[in-house]
Coordinates of C-alpha atoms in Angstrom, one line a residue:
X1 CA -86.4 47.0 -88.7
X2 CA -83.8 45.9 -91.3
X3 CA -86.5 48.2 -93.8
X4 CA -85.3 51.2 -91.7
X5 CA -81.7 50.2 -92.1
X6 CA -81.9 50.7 -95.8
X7 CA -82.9 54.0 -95.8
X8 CA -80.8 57.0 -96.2
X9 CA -78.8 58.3 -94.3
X10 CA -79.4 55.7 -92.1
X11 CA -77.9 53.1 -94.2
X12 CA -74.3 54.9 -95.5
X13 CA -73.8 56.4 -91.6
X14 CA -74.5 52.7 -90.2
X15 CA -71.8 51.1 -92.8
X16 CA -69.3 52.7 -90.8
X17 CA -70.6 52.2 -87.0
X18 CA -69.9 49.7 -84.8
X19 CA -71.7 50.3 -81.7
X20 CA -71.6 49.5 -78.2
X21 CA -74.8 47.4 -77.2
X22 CA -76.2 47.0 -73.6
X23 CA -79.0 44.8 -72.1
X24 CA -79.5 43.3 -68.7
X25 CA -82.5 43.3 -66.3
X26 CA -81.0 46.5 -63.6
X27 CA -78.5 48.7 -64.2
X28 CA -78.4 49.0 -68.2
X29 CA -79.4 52.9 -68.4
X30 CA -76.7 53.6 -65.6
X31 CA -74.1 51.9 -67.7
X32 CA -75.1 53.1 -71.4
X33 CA -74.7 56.9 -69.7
X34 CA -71.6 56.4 -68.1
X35 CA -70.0 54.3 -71.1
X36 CA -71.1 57.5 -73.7
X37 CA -69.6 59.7 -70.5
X38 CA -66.3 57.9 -71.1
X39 CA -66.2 57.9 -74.5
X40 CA -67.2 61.9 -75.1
X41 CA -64.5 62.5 -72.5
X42 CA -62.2 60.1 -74.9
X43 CA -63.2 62.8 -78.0
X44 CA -65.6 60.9 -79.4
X45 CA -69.1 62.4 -81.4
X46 CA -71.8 60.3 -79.2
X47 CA -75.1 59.1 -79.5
X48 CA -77.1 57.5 -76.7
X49 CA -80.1 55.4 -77.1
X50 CA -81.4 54.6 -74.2
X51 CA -85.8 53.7 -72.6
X52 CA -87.9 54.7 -71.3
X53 CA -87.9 58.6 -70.3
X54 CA -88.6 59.8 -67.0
X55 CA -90.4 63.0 -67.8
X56 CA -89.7 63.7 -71.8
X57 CA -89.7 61.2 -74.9
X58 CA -86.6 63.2 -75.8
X59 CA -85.0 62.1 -73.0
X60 CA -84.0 59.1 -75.4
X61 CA -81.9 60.3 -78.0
X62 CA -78.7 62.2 -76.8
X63 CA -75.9 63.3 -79.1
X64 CA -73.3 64.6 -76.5
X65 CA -75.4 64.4 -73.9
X66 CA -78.3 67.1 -75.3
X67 CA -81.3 65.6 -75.7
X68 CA -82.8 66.2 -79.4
X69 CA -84.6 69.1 -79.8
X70 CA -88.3 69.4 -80.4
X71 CA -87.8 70.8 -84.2
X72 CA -85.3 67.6 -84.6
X73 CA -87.6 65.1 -82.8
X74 CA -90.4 66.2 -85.6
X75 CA -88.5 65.4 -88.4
X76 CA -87.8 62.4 -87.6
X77 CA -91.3 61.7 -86.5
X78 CA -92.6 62.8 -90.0
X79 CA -89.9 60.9 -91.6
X80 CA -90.3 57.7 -89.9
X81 CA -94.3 57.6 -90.5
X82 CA -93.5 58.1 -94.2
X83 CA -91.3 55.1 -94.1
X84 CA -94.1 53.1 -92.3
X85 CA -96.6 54.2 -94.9
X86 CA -94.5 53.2 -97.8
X87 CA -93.2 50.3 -96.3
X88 CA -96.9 48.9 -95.6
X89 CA -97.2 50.0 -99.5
X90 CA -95.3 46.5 -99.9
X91 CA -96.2 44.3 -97.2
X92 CA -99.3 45.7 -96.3
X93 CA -100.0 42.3 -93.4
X94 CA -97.1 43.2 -92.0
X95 CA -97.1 46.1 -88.9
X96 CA -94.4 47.9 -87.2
X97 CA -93.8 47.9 -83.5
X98 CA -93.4 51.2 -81.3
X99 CA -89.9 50.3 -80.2
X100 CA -88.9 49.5 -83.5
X101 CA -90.3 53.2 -85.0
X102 CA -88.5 54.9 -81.9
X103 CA -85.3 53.2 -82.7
X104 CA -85.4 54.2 -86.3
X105 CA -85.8 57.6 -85.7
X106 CA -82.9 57.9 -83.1
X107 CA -80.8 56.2 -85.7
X108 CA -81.9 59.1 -88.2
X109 CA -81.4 61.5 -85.9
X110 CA -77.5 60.4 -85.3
X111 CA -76.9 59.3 -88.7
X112 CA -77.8 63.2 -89.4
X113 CA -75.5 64.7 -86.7
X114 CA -72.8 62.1 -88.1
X115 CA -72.0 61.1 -84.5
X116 CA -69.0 58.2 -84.5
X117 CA -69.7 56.0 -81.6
X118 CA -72.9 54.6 -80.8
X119 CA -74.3 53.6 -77.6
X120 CA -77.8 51.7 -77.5
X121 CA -79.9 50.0 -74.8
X122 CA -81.6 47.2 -75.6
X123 CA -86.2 47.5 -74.8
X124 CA -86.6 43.8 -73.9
X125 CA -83.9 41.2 -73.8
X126 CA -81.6 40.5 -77.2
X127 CA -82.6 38.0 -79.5
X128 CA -85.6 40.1 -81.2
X129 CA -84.9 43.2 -79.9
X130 CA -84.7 46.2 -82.5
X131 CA -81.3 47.2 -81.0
X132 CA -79.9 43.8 -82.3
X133 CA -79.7 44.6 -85.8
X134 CA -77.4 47.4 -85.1
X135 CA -73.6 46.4 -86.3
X136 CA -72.1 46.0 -82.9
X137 CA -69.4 44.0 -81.6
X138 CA -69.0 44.9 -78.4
X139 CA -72.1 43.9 -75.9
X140 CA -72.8 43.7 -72.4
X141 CA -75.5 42.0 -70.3
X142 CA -75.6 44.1 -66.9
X143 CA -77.5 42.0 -64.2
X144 CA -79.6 39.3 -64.8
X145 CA -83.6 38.8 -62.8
X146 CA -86.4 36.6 -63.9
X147 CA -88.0 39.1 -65.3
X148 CA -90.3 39.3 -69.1
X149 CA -90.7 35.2 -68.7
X150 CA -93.3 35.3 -71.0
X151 CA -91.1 36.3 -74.0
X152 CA -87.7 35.8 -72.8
X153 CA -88.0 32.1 -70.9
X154 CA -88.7 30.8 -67.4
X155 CA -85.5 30.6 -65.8
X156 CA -82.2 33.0 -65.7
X157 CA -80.3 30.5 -67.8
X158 CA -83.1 30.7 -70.7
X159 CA -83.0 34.7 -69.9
X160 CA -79.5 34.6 -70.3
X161 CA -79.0 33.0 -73.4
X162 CA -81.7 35.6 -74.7
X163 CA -80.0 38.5 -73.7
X164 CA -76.9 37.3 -75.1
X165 CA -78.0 36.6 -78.7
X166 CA -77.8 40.5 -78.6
X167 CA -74.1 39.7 -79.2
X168 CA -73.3 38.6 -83.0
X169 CA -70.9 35.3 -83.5
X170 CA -67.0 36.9 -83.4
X171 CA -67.8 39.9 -81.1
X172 CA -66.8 40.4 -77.1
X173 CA -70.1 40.1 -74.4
X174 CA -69.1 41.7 -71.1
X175 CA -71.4 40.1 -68.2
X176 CA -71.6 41.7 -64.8
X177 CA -71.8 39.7 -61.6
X178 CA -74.3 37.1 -62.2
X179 CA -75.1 33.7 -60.6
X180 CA -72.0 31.3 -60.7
X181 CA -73.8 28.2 -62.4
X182 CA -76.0 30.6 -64.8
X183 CA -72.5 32.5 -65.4
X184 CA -70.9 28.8 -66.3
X185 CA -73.4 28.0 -68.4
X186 CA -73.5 31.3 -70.3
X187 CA -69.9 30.7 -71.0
X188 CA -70.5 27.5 -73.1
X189 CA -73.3 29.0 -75.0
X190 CA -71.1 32.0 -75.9
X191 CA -67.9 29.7 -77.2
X192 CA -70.5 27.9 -79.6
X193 CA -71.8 31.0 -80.8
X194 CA -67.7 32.0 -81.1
X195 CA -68.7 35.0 -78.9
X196 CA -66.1 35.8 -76.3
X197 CA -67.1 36.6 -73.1
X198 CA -65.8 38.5 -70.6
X199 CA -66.9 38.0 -66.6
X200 CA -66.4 41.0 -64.6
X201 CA -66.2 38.3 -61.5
X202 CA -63.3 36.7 -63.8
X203 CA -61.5 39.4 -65.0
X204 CA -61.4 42.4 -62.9
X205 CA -61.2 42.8 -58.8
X206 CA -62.9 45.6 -57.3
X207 CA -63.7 47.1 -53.6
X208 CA -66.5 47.3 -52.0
X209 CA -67.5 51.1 -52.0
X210 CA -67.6 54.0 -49.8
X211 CA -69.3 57.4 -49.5
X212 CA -66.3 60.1 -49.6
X213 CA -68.6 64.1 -49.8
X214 CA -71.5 62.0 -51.2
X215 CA -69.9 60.2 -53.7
X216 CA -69.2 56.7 -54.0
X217 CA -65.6 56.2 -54.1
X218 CA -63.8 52.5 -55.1
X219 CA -60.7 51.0 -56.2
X220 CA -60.7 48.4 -59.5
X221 CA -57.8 46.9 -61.3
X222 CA -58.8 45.3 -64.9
X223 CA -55.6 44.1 -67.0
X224 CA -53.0 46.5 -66.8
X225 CA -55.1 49.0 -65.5
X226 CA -55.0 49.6 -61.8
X227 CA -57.8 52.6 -60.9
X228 CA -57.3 53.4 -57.1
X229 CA -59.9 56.5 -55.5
X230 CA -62.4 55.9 -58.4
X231 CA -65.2 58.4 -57.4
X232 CA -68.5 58.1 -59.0
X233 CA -71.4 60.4 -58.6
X234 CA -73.8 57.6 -59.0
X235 CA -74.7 56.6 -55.5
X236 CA -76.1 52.7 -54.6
X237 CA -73.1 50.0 -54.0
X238 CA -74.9 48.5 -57.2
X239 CA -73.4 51.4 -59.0
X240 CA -69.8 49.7 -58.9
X241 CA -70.8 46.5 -60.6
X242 CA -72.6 48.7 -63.3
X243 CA -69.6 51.5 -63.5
X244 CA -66.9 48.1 -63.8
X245 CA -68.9 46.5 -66.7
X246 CA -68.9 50.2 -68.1
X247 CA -65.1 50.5 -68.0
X248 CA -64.3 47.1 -69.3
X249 CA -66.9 48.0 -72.5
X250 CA -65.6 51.6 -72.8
X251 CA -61.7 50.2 -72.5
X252 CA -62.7 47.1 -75.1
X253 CA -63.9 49.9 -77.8
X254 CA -61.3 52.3 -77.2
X255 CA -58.4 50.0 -77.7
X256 CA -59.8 48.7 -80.8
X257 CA -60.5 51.8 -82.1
X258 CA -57.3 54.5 -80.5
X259 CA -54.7 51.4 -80.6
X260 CA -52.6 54.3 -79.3
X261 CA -54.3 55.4 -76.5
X262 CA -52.1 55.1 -73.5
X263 CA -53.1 53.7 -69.9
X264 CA -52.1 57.4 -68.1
X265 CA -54.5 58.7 -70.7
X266 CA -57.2 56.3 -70.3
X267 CA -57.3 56.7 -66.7
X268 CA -57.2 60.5 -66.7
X269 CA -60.7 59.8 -68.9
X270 CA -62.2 57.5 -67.1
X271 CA -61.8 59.2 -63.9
X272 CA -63.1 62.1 -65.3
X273 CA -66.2 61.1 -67.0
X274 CA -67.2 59.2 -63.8
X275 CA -67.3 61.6 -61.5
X276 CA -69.5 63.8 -63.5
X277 CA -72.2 61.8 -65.2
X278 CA -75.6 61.3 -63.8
X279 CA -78.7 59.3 -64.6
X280 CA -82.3 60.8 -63.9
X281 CA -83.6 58.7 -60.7
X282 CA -81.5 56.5 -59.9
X283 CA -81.4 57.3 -55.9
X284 CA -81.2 60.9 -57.0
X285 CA -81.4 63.5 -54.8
X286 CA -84.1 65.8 -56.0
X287 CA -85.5 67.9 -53.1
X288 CA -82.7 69.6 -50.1
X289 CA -85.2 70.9 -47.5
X290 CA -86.1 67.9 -46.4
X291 CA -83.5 65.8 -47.9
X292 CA -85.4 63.7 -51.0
X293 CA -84.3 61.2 -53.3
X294 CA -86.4 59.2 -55.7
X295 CA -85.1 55.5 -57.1
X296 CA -87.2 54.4 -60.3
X297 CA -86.3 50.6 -59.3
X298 CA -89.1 48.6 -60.3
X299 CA -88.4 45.1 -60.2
X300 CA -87.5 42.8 -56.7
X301 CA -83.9 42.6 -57.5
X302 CA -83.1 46.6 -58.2
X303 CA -85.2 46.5 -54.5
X304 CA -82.5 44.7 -52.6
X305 CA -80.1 46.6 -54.1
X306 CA -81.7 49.9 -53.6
X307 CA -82.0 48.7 -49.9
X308 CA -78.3 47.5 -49.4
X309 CA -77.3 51.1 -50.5
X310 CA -79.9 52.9 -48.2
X311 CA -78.4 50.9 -45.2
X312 CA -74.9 52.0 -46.2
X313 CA -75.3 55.3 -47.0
X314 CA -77.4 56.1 -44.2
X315 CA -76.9 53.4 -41.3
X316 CA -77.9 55.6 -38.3
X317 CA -80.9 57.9 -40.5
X318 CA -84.7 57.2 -39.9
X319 CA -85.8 57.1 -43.4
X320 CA -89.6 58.1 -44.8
X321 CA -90.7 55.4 -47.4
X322 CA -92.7 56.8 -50.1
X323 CA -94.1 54.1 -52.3
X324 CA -96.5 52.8 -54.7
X325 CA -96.0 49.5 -57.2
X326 CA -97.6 49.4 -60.7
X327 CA -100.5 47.1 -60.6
X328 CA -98.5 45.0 -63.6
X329 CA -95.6 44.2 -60.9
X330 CA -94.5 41.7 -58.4
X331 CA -95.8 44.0 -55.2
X332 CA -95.4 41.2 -52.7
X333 CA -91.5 40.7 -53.5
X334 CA -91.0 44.3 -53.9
X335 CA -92.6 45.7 -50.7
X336 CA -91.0 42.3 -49.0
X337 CA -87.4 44.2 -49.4
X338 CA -88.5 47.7 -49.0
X339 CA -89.7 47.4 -45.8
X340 CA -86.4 46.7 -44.4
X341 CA -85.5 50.5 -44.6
X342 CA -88.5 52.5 -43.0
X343 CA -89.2 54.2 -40.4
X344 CA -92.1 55.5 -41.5
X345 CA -94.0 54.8 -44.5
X346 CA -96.4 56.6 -47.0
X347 CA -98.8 54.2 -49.1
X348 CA -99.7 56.0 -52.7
X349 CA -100.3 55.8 -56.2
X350 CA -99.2 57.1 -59.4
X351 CA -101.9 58.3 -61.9
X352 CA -100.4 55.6 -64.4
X353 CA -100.8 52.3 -64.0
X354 CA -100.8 52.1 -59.9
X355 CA -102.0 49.9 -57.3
X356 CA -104.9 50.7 -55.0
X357 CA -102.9 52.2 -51.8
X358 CA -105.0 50.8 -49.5
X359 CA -103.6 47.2 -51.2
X360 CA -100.5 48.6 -50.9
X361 CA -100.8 49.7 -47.6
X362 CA -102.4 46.0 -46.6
X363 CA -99.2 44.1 -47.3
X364 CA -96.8 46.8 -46.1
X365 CA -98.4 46.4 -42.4
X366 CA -98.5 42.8 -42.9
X367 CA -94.7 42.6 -43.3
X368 CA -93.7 45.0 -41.0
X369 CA -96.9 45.1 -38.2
X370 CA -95.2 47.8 -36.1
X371 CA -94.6 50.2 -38.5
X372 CA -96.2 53.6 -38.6
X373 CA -98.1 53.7 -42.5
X374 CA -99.8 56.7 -43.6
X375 CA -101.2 57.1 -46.3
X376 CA -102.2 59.5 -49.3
X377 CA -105.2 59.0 -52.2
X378 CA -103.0 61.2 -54.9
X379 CA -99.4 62.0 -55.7
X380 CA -100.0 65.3 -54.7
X381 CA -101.0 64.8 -51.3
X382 CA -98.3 62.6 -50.7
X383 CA -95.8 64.9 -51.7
X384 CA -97.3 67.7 -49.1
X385 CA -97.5 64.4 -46.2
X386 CA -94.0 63.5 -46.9
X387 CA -92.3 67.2 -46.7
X388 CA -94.2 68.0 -43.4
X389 CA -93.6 64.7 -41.6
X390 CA -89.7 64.5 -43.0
X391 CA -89.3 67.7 -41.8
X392 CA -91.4 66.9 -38.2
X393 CA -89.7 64.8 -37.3
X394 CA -85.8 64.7 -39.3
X395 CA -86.4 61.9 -41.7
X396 CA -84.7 61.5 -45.2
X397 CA -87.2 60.9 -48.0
X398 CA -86.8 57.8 -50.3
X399 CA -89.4 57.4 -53.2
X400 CA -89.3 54.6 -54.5
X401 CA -91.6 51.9 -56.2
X402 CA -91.7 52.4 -60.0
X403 CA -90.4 55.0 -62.4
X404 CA -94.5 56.0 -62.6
X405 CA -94.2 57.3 -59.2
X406 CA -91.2 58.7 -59.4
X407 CA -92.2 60.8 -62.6
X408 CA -94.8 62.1 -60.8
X409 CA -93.7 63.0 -57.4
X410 CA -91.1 65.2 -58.8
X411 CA -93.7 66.8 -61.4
X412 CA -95.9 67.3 -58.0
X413 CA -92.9 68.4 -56.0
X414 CA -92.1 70.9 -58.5
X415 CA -95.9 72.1 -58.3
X416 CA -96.5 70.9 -61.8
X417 CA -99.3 68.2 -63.0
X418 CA -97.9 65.1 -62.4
X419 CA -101.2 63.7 -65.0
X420 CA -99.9 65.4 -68.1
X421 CA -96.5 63.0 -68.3
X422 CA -96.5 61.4 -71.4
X423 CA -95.0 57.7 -70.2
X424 CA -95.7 56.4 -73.9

């Protein structure tokens, strides 16, 4: 990576960057777009990084919030192969990863639109991701799940002190609500690597949300900042501990960079780029006749969160369960938490990477016996199952399961070929 660095105009455009750097195990998409939200709406020239895509590998690379183009996305294709090739020139044992190419050419592709703030996302954990070599002092772990355990460690305190080497020694780590004893912990690792950490359960207090014209409305006070009728167009109650660790990153940066900028001012932005930013599937609503949303949630812990929202946002609603599970993930844990919602469920599977659905359907029944399951061979049948028996009987659709299925039941909704996604 540092090989990539030290190529122009990578190098002379990085010498003056000090980005923001995000990792966690949920919510670090959500609050890498709402933290380049605020800081646009603040007057900045920003570049996201952020993984995977939902439907488009350009999906990754955002100056401004506009994806790069496909001209742009060639030429730093063709540029980054012609490093690799030279590079292997002189250490021709030595290979390249994927995530390291892909993060070399977003970093062309913002050195070339000069962008001055910087917002990354880190692939896997801290301490040997690509994003660490970034200058960046200000860094956030989101939410911590045991999740990677084969390369970042077996318990969330090994996970944690992974995750926060993405921090170097004199800069600021904002941590969202985390487990109390991990969170303690954490804290004296950080002071003997002279990183200063800041505990969203420490330093700010925040309500609990509520649903105001569908959108999630909550009050938080931080310092001398006291944000009452917050409205965020995010929905999920997880969304507030993600949006929080967004503001206390986006308020760190600003005030070291616009000493000037007043509170009235800060406000007025933050308000603003909150209630307007979104995030593909995350419980997005993406169909209105029947009502369907899609969650890309794929781990056990974004499923409890995904089904304390559900119950919140719709207490009273029979709900139509859509799902399939990678056959790489913890299906057990996650179906254990989804079927606390249903009223109905569909068993499927994506064309990447998913589970057999009779499988699927096995353990559903198993953990919720009296539940009506359906269920459908291909995406595409699914998506004609779950329109006609959301609409038979008044149900609100919830996909969820894995950003695979996702992907694809919104291609098949849209009548496209949910196959010819490009997942990478």
């Amino acid at each position: 990576m540092d090989y990539f660095l030290n190529q122009e105009p990578i190098a002379s455009w990085l010498s003056q960057i000090d980005a923001i750097k995000v990792t966690g195990s949920n919510g670090k998409g959500s609050v890498c777009h709402m933290v380049a939200a605020i800081l646009k709406e603040a007057g900045r020239r920003v570049g996201l990084y952020t993984s995977p895509h939902l439907f488009h590998f350009q999906e990754r690379i955002r100056v401004d919030g506009i994806d790069i183009s496909d001209h742009d996305l060639q030429i730093v294709g063709q540029w980054v192969l012609n490093t690799i090739e030279e590079y292997q020139q002189y250490y021709p044992d030595d290979q390249c990863g994927a995530f390291e190419a892909f993060t070399a050419m977003a970093l062309h592709h913002f050195a070339t639109c000069q962008v001055d703030a910087l917002v990354t996302e880190a692939g896997i954990g801290g301490r040997f991701d690509s994003t660490r070599m970034i200058p960046g002092s200000t860094t956030a772990i989101t939410s911590l799940d045991l999740e990677h355990t084969e390369i970042l460690g077996s318990t969330l305190e090994l996970i944690a002190h992974d995750k926060a080497d993405l921090c170097p020694s004199g800069g600021t780590l904002v941590v969202g609500e985390i487990d109390s004893e991990v969170l303690r912990k954490l804290e004296v690792y950080c002071a003997l690597r002279k990183v200063h950490l800041l505990s969203i359960s420490n330093c700010c207090t925040f309500s609990k949300p509520r649903y105001i014209d569908s959108q999630l409305v909550f009050d938080m006070q931080y310092r001398d900042l006291n944000l009452k009728d917050l409205h965020l167009k995010l929905l999920g109650t997880h969304q507030v501990n993600n949006a929080v660790v967004a503001i206390v990153l986006a308020e760190h940066w600003l005030r070291l960079k616009q000493p000037d900028l007043s509170n009235v001012e800060l406000e007025s932005i933050v308000r603003s780029a909150l209630a307007h930013v979104s995030v593909l599937g995350r419980l997005q609503k993406v169909w209105e006749q029947p009502e369907i949303y899609v969650d890309v949630g794929h781990s056990p812990d974004a499923m409890k969160q995904l089904v304390a929202s559900v119950q919140q946002l719709w207490p009273s609603e029979p709900v139509l369960l859509v799902t399939g599970v990678s056959y790489n993930k913890d299906i057990q844990n996650i179906l254990a938490r989804l079927a606390l919602i249903p009223h109905r469920a569909i068993c499927t599977r994506a064309w990447h990477r998913g589970s057999q659905v009779q499988t699927l359907a096995d353990c559903l029944a198993s953990l919720r016996p009296e539940l009506p399951i359906d269920t459908a061979a291909t995406i595409e049948q699914a998506v004609v199952m779950a329109k006609d028996l959301a609409i038979r009987y008044q149900m609100k659709v919830l996909v969820a399961g894995g950003l695979f299925l996702c992907a694809e039941f919104i291609r098949a909704l849209q009548g496209e070929e949910p196959r010819r996604i490009q997942f990478l």
